[in-house]
XYZ file of C-alpha atoms in Angstrom:
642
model
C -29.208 6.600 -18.527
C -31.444 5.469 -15.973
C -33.666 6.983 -13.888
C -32.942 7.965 -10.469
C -35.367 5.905 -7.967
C -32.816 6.687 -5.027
C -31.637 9.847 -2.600
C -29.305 9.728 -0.193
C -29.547 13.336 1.695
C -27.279 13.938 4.996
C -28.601 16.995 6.503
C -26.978 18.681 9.781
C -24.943 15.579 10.559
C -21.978 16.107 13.134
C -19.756 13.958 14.465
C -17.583 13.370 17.286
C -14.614 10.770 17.537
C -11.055 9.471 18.223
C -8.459 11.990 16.757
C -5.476 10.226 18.207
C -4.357 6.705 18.490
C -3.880 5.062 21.884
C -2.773 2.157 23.787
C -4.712 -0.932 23.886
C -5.042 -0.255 27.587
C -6.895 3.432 27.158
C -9.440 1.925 24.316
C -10.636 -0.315 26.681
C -10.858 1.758 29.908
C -12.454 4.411 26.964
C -10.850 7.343 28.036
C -8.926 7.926 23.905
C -9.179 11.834 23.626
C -11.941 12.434 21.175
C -13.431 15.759 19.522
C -15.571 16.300 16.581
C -14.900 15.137 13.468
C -17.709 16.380 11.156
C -19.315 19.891 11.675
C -22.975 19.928 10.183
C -22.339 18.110 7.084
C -25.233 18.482 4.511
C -25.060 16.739 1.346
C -27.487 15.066 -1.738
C -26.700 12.167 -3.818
C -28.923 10.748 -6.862
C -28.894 7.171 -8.125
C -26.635 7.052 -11.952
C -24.460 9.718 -10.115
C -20.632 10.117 -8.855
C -19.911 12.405 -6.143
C -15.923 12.752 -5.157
C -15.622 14.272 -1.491
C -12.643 15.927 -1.607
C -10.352 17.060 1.000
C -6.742 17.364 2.415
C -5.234 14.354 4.865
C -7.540 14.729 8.152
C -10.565 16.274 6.988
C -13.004 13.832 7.743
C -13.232 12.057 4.456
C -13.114 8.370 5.454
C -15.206 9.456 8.671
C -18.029 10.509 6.258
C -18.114 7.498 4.290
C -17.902 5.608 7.835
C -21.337 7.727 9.393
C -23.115 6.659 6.085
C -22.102 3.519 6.286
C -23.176 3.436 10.317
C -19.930 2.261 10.723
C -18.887 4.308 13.145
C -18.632 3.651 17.112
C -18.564 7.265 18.578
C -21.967 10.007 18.737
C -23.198 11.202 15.745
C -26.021 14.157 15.460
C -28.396 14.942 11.849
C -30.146 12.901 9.635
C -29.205 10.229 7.112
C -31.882 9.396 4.512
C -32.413 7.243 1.997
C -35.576 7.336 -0.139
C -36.552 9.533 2.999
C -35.779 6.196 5.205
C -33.737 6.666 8.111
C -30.010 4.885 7.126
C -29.737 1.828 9.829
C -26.974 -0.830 9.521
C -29.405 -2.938 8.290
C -30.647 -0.580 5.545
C -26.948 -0.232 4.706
C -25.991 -3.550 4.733
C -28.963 -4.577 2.712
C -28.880 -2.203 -0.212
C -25.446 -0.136 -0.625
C -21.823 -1.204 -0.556
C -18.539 0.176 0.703
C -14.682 -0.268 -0.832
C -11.335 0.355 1.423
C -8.316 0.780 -0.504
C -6.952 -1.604 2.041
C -8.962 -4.839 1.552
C -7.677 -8.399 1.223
C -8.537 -10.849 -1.080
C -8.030 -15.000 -0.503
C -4.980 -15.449 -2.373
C -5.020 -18.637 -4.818
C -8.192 -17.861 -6.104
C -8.664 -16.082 -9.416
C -10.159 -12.770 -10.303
C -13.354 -14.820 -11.754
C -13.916 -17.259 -8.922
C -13.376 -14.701 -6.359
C -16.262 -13.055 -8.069
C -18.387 -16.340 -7.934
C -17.998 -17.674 -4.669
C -18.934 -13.633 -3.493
C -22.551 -14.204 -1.348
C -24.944 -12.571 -2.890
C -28.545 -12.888 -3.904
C -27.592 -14.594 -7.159
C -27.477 -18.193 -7.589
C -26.599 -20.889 -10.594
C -26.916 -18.817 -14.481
C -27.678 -15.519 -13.257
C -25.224 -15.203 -11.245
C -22.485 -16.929 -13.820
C -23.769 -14.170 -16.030
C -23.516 -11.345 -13.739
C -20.080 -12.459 -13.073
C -19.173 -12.157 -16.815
C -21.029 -9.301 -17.132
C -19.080 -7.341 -14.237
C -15.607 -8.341 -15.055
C -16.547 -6.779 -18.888
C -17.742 -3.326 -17.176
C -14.527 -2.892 -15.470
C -12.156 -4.229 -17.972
C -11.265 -7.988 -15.907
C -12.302 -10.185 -18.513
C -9.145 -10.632 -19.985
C -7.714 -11.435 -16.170
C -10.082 -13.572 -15.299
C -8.257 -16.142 -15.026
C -5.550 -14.465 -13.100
C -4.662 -15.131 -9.254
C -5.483 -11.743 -6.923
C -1.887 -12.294 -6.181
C -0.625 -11.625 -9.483
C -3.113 -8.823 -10.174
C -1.613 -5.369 -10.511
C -3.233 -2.161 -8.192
C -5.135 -0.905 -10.747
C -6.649 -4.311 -11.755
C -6.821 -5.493 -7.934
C -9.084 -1.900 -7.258
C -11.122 -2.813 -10.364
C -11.787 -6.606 -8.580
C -12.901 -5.092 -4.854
C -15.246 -2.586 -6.898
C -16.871 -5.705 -8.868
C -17.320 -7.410 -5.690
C -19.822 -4.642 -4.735
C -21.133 -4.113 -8.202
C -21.669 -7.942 -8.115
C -24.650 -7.238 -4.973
C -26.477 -4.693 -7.183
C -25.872 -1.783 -4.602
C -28.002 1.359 -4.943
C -25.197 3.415 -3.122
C -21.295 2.563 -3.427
C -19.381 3.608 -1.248
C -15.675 4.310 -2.188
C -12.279 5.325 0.223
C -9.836 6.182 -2.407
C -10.085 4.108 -5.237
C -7.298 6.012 -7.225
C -4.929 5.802 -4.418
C -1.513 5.280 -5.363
C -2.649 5.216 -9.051
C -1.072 6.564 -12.636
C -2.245 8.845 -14.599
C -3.467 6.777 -16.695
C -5.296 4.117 -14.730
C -6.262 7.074 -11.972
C -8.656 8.197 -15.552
C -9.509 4.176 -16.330
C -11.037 3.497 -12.629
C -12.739 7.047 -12.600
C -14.050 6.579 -16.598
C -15.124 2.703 -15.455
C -17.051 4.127 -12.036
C -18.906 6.447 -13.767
C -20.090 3.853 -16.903
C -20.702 1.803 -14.089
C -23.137 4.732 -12.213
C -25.326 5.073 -15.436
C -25.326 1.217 -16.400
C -26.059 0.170 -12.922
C -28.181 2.873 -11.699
C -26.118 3.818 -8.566
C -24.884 6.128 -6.647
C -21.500 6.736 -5.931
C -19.193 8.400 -3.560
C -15.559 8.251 -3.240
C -12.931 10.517 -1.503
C -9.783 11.963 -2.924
C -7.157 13.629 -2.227
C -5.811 14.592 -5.116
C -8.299 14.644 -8.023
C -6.887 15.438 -11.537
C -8.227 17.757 -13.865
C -9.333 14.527 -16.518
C -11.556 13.109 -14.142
C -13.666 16.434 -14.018
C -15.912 15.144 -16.517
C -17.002 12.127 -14.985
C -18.000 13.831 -11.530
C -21.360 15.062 -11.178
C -21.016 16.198 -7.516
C -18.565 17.388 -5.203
C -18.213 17.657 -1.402
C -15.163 20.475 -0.063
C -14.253 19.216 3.553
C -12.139 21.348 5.481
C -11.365 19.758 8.820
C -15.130 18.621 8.900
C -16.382 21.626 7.369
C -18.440 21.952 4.445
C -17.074 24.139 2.205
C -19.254 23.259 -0.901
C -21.281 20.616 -2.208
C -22.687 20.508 -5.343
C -22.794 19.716 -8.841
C -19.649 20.152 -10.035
C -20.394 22.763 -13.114
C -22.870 24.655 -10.677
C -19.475 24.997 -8.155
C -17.529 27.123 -10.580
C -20.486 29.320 -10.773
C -20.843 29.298 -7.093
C -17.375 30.564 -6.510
C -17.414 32.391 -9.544
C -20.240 34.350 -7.874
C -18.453 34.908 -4.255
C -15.283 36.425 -5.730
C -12.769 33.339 -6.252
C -13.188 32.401 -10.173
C -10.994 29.480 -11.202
C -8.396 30.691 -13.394
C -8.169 29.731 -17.212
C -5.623 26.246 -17.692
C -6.006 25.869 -13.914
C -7.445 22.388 -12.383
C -10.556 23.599 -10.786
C -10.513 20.306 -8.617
C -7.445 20.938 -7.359
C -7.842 24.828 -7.856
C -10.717 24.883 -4.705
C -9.220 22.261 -3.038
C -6.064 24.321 -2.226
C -8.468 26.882 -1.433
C -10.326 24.642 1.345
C -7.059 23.613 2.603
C -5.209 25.134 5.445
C -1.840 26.632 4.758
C 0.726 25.487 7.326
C 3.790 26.845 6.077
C 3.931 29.735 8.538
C 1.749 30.668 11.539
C 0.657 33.630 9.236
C -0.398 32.064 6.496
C -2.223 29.452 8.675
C -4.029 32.077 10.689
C -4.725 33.823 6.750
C -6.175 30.558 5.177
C -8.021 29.572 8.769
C -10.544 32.780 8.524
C -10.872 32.503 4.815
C -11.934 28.712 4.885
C -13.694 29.813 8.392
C -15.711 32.517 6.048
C -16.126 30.218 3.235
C -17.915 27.467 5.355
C -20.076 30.613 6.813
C -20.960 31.801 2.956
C -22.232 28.129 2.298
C -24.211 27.554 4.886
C -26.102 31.294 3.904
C -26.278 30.931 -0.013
C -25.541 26.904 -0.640
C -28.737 25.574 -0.089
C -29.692 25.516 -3.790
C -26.483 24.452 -4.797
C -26.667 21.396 -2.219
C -30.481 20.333 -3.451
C -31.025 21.586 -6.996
C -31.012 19.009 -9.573
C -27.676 18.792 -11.889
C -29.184 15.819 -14.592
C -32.347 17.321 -16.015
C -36.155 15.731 -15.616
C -34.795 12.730 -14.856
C -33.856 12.992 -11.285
C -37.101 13.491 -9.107
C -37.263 15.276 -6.065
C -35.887 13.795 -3.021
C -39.562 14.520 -1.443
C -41.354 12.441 -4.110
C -39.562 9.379 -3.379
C -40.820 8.173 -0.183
C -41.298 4.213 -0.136
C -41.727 4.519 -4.247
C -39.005 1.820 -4.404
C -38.980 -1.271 -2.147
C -36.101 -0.730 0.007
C -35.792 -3.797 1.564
C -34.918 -6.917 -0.746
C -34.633 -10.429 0.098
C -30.756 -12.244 1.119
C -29.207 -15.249 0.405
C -30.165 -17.541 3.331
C -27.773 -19.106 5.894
C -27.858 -22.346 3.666
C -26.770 -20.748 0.095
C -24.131 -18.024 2.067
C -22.892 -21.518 4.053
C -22.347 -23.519 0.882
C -20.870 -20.527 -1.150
C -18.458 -20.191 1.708
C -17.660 -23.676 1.939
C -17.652 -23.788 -1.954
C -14.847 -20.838 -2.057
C -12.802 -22.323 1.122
C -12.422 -26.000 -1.157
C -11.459 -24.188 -4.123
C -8.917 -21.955 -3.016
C -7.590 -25.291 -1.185
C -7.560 -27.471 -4.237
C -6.373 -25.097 -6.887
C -3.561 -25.756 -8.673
C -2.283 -22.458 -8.870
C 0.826 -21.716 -5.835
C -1.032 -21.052 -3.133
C -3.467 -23.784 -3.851
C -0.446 -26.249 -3.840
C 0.868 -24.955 -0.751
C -2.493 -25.451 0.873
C -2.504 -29.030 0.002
C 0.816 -29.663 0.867
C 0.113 -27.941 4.574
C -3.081 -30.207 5.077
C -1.930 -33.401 3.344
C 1.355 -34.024 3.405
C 3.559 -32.068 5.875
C 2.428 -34.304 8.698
C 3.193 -37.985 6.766
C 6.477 -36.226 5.560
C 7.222 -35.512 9.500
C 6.311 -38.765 10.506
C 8.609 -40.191 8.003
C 11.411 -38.646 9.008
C 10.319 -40.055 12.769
C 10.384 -43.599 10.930
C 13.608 -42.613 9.629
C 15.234 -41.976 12.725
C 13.459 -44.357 15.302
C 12.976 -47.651 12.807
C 16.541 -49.590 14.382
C 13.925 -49.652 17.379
C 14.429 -53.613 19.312
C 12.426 -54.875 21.882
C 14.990 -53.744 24.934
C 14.484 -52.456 28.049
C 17.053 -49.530 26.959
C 14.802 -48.727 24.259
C 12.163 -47.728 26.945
C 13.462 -43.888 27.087
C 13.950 -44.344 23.298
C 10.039 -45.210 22.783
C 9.060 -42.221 25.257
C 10.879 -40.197 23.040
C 8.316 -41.546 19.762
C 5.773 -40.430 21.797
C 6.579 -37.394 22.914
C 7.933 -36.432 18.790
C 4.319 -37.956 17.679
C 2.538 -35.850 19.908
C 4.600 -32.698 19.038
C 4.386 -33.227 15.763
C 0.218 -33.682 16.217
C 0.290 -30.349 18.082
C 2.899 -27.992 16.636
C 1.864 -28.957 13.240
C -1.500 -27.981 13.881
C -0.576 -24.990 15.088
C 1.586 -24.443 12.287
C -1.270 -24.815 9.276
C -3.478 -22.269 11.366
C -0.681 -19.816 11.290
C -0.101 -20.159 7.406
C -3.838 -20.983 6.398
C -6.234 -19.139 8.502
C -5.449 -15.452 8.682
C -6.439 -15.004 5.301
C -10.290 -16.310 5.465
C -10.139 -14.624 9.002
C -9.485 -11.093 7.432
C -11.530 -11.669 4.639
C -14.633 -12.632 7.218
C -13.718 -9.883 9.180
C -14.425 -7.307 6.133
C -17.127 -9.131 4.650
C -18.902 -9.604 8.161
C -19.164 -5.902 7.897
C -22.008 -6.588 5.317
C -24.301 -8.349 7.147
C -24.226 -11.578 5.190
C -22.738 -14.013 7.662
C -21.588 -14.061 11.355
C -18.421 -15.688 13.120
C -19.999 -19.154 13.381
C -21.607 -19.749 10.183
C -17.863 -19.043 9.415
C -16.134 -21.005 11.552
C -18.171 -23.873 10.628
C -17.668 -23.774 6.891
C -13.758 -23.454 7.414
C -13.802 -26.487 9.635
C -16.128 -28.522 7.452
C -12.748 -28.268 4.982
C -10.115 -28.011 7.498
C -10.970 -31.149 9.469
C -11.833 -33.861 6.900
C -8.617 -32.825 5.768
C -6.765 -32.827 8.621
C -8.076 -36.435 9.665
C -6.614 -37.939 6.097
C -3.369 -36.907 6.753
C -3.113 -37.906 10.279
C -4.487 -41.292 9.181
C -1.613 -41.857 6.649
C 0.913 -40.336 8.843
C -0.128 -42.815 11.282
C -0.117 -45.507 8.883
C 4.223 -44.858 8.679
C 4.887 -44.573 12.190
C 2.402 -47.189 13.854
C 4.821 -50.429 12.831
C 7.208 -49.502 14.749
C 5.086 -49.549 17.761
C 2.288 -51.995 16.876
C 0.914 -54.218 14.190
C -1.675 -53.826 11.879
C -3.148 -57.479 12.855
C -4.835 -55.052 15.311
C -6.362 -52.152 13.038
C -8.430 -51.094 15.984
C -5.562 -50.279 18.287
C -4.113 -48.296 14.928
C -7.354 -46.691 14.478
C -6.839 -45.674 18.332
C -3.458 -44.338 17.720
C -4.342 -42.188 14.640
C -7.486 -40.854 16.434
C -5.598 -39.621 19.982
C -3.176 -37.970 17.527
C -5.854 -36.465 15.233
C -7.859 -35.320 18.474
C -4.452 -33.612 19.948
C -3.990 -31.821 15.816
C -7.510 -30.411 16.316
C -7.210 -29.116 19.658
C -4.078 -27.152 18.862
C -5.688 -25.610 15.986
C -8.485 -24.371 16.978
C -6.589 -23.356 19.848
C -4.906 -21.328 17.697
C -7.749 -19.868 15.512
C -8.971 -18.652 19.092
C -5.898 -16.779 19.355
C -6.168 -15.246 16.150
C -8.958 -13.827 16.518
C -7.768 -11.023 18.496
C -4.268 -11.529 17.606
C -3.713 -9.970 14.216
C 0.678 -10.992 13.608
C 0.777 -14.476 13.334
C 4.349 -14.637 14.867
C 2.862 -13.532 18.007
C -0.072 -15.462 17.555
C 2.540 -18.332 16.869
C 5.269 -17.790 19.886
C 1.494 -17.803 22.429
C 0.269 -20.897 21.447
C 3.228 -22.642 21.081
C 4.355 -22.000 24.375
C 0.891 -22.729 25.693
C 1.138 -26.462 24.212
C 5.228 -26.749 25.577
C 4.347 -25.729 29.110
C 1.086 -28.437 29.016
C 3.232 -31.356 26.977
C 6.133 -30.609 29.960
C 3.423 -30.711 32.678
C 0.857 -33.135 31.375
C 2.544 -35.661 29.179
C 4.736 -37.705 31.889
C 7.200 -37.558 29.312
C 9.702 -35.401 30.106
C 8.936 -35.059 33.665
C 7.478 -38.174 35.353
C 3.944 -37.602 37.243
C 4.844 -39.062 40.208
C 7.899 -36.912 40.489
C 4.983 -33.666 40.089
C 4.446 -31.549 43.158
C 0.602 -31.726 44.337
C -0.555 -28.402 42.912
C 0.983 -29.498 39.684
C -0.233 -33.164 39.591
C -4.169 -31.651 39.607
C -3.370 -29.063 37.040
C -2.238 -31.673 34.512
C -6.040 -32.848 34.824
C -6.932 -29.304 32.567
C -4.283 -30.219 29.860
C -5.208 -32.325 26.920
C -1.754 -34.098 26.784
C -2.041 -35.792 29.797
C -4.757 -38.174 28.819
C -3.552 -38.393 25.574
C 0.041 -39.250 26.415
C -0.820 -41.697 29.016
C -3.652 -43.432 26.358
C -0.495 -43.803 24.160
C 2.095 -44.555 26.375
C -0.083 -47.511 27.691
C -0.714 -48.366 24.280
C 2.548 -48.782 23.269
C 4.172 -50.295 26.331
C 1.274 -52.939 26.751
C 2.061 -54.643 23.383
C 2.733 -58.594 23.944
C 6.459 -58.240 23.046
C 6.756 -55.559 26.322
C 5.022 -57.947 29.088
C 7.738 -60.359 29.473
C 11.188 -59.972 31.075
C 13.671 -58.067 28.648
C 17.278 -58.443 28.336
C 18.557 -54.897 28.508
C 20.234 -55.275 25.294
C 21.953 -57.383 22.855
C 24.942 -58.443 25.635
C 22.517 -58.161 28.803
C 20.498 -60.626 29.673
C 18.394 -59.168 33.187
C 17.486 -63.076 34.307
C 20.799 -62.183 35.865
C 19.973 -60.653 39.435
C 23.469 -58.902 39.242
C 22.451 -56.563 36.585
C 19.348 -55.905 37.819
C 18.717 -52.474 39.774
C 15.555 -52.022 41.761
C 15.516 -50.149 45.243
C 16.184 -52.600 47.442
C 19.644 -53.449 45.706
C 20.603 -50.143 45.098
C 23.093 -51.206 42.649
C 23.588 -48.750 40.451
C 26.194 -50.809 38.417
C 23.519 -52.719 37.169
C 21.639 -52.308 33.830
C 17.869 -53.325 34.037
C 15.970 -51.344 35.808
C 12.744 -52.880 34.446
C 11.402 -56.516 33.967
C 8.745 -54.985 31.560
C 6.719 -52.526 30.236
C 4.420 -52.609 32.911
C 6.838 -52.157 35.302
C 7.678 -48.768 33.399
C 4.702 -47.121 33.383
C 4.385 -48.001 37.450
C 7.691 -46.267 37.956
C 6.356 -43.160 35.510
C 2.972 -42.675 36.386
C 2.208 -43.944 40.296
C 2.265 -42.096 42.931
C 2.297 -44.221 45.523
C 2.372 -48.138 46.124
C -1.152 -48.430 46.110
C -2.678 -46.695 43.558
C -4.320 -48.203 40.729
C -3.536 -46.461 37.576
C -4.536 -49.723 34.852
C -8.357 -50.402 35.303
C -9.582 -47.204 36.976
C -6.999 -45.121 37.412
C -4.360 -42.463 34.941
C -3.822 -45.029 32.672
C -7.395 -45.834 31.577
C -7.612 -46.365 27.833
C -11.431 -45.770 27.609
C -11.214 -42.800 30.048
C -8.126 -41.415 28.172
C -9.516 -41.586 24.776
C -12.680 -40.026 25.949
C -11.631 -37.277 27.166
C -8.594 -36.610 24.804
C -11.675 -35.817 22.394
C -13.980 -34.354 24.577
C -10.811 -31.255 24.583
C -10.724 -31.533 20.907
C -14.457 -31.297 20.735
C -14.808 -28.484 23.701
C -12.071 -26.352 21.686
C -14.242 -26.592 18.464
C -17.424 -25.581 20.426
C -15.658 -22.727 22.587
C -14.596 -20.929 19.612
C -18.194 -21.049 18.153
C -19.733 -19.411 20.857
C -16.068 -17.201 20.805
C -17.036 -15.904 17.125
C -20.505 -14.596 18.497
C -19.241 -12.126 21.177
C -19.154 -8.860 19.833
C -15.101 -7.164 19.737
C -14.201 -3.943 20.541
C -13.815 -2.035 17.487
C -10.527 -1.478 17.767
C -9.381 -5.081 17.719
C -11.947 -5.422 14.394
C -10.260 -2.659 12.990
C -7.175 -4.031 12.624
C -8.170 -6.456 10.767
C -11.107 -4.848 8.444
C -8.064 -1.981 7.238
């Protein structure tokens, strides 16, 4: 076993918190009804130890772990110490850990590269080795290479415990590990944490609720809670003495676990028996804070453990981190992986970011490639755009919804830790996303862009792929804004999409015609993306050579004839052609009045268009940087960290 070098004593520690849930409404105007949660909590904790708090639903278990942890948003009163240091966030983060039994794990990635690509201090060998080395403490190595998706709850609580074991923590922190749990694998994860104590040198605490009677030799210490009450704390052979001594012995073939927590839990069966157990629990918690001291300090491992008051600053707290480099390139490292696996969700990735968008653009090709240079085809090649430009931004949308939330949780948790903030994030994920996203707008492109151009011009195809690309990035990170406080990606879905229909009907001159725009509306299409990116491609594609000359209307019109021509000085709305060209169609779509110039100078400039289709794409990118460094209410993390 090895020596103890840490101590983490709580002493007189209260408090005070949300005890019911509210509306989104009162958590921001702060007025949630709160009371206090813990009630002078004292408690001591050696390194190579395991301490189960135990405690019926609502006793302040998870708060507890939460104070330590400095977790915690409301007032809190006492002392937290470790090594006689005062326990900061940044003391936490650095040298202890902390496991939720409701944590999420990238799917696609397998029990030993979720391990690996885990930020820690480790690099190259040693950290190959301490990979192998943790997945054979807690019984993974035969799973290693198993998906987290196909993992079952026992294995999947094993896998969040190595990811803390994997930092070398001096203090784990654990909210019920065994919930939900067997028998059988309840004693394996118990068994495992305690090996894991001694091998590791660490100390660990994890709640319960109900703690079998086979565990009882793998606890060393023991915390009673009773609605934030300390009823005992203590080694856990000293606590049968304890009560043994104040006239409640454990009886023989009874669970003392479970024995004294029925006996720190208040009976709500009838108002009597409440009102019973509530002054016996009340006079417990009075008994303990008289005669408990020695229980709470005295030493429970022999000479091994030294006194809490010789170990102040004999153990460098404070230990060097990963830089923003080696946590960037591990994150960008785990986001390629999980995207080019071959297991099912790595598939699915691939297909999302490569090939949905050349599939939907071949189904375009599909429908619009009977396409002949008429002047009834004029509505038909609004319609391509308008389908290429949904495609660019609903598609976008659509891979957010299915591939982000995952990393987002995932960075929400391990942001907790300290080792990386919302940008560093953001710009891993798009160093992946992006690249990705530009290859498969390219080759979607590449299907489409006959039917419109020809590739004796690859610039003006480079063009066309780019405006698309630049509209695919906008509506994604669009989205990824919205997910950030939006946890259910159906609503996070149904808000941007009809953010991107009400700017593709305003802006695009597509389905409603800017000259036909009221005032107000004409200078708010100037804030949407799609009108500069519509009219680039609209000009584009109604500008070729083949659309400058006069058109017959179709196969049996030809519009040299004057009597199938309408304009509006004939009025004759018998006639067929309503335009001698292309140019003539984007006059009649996009000015306003007789005068304006909308070519050189004007709505329809290319350079203009193009320049500021990506100067949206490139804002959007930029705006959620600086997004992912304001600090969110807790409640809004919350849902996403449990």
């Amino acid at each position: 076993m090895i020596s103890s070098d840490y101590v983490l004593e709580l002493s007189n520690v209260f408090y005070s918190g949300q005890v019911e849930p509210g509306s989104c409404m009162q958590r921001l105007m702060g007025s949630i009804k709160t009371g206090v949660i813990l009630k002078d909590v004292s408690m001591t904790v050696h390194t190579g130890e395991v301490m189960a708090v135990l405690g019926s639903k609502g006793s302040g278990k998870k708060a507890l772990l939460d104070v330590i942890s400095r977790r915690v948003q409301g007032p809190t009163r006492g002392q937290i110490l470790l090594n006689n240091h005062p326990m900061n966030l940044s003391l936490f983060q650095q040298r202890c850990g902390y496991v939720t039994h409701k944590c999420d794990l990238i799917p696609g990635l397998t029990v030993e590269q979720t391990l690996f690509y885990t930020p820690t201090k480790f690099t190259g060998y040693l950290k190959k080795s301490k990979v192998k080395q943790v997945m054979a403490d807690l019984a993974l190595s035969q799973v290693a290479n198993r998906c987290t998706e196909n993992l079952t709850q026992s294995e999947y609580r094993r896998l969040m415990i190595g990811i803390q074991l994997i930092k070398d923590p001096v203090i784990l922190l654990l909210d019920e590990p065994t919930w939900d749990l067997d028998p059988l694998n309840t004693y394996l994860v118990v068994s495992i944490l305690s090996n894991a104590s001694k091998k590791y040198g660490t100390a660990i605490i994890l709640t319960m609720e109900k703690p079998r009677s086979d565990v009882f030799p793998f606890l060393e210490r023991v915390l009673y809670l009773c609605l934030g009450d300390v009823v005992y704390t203590g080694g856990t052979r000293q606590m049968l003495e304890y009560f043994n001594a104040i006239g409640f012995p454990c009886p023989q073939l009874e669970n003392p676990l479970m024995y004294y927590l029925c006996l720190s839990t208040v009976d709500r069966r009838s108002r009597e028996r409440f009102v019973e157990s509530n002054h016996q629990i009340a006079a417990l918690v009075e008994k303990f804070k008289i005669e408990g001291s020695a229980y709470r300090k005295g030493s429970i491992s022999g000479p091994n453990h030294a006194t809490e008051g010789t170990l102040g600053g004999k153990v460098p707290l404070l230990v060097s981190r990963p830089g923003a480099w080696q946590v960037g390139w591990t994150l960008y490292s785990r986001l390629l992986v999980g995207t080019v696996s071959i297991q099912k969700y790595g598939l699915l990735r691939m297909f999302l970011r490569l090939l949905l968008l050349p599939l939907f653009f071949f189904l375009l090709w599909i429908f619009y490639r009977d396409m002949k240079m008429y002047q009834h085809t004029f509505v038909t090649r609004s319609g391509f755009i308008l389908n290429c430009l949904c495609g660019a931004y609903f598609f976008g949308i659509l891979n957010s919804i299915f591939l982000y939330p995952a990393f987002r949780t995932r960075y929400f948790q391990e942001s907790q830790e300290g080792l990386y903030g919302g940008t560093l994030f953001l710009i891993t994920y798009n160093l992946v996303s992006i690249p990705f996203s530009f290859v498969s707008m390219v080759a979607a492109s590449c299907i489409v862009y006959p039917l419109v151009g020809s590739f004796d011009e690859p610039l003006q195809y480079l063009y066309f792929a780019l405006v698309l690309w630049a509209c695919y990035i906008f509506a994604e990170q669009q989205t990824m804004a919205i997910l950030m406080v939006v946890k259910s990606r159906l609503s996070a879905a149904i808000f941007s999409i009809y953010i991107t229909c009400i700017c593709i009907t305003l802006g695009s001159g597509i389905l409603r015609s800017i000259k036909g725009l009221q005032q107000w509306l004409y200078y708010l299409t100037y804030a949407t993306q799609t009108r500069y990116a519509s009219a680039f491609l609209t000009r584009q594609i109604f500008s070729i050579p083949e659309l400058l000359g006069t058109l017959p209307y179709d196969s049996k019109h030809n519009c040299t004839n004057m009597n199938l021509i309408e304009t509006s000085i004939t009025n004759n709305h018998l006639g067929y052609c309503r335009y001698s060209s292309g140019q003539e169609f984007l006059i009649e779509r996009y000015s306003r009045d007789k005068t304006e110039v909308i070519f050189s100078d004007g709505i329809l400039d290319s350079d203009m268009n193009i320049g500021i289709t990506f100067a949206f794409a490139l804002g959007m990118v930029i705006f959620n940087l600086f997004l992912y460094l304001i600090p969110l209410p807790a409640f809004v993390k919350a849902k996403f960290r449990e």
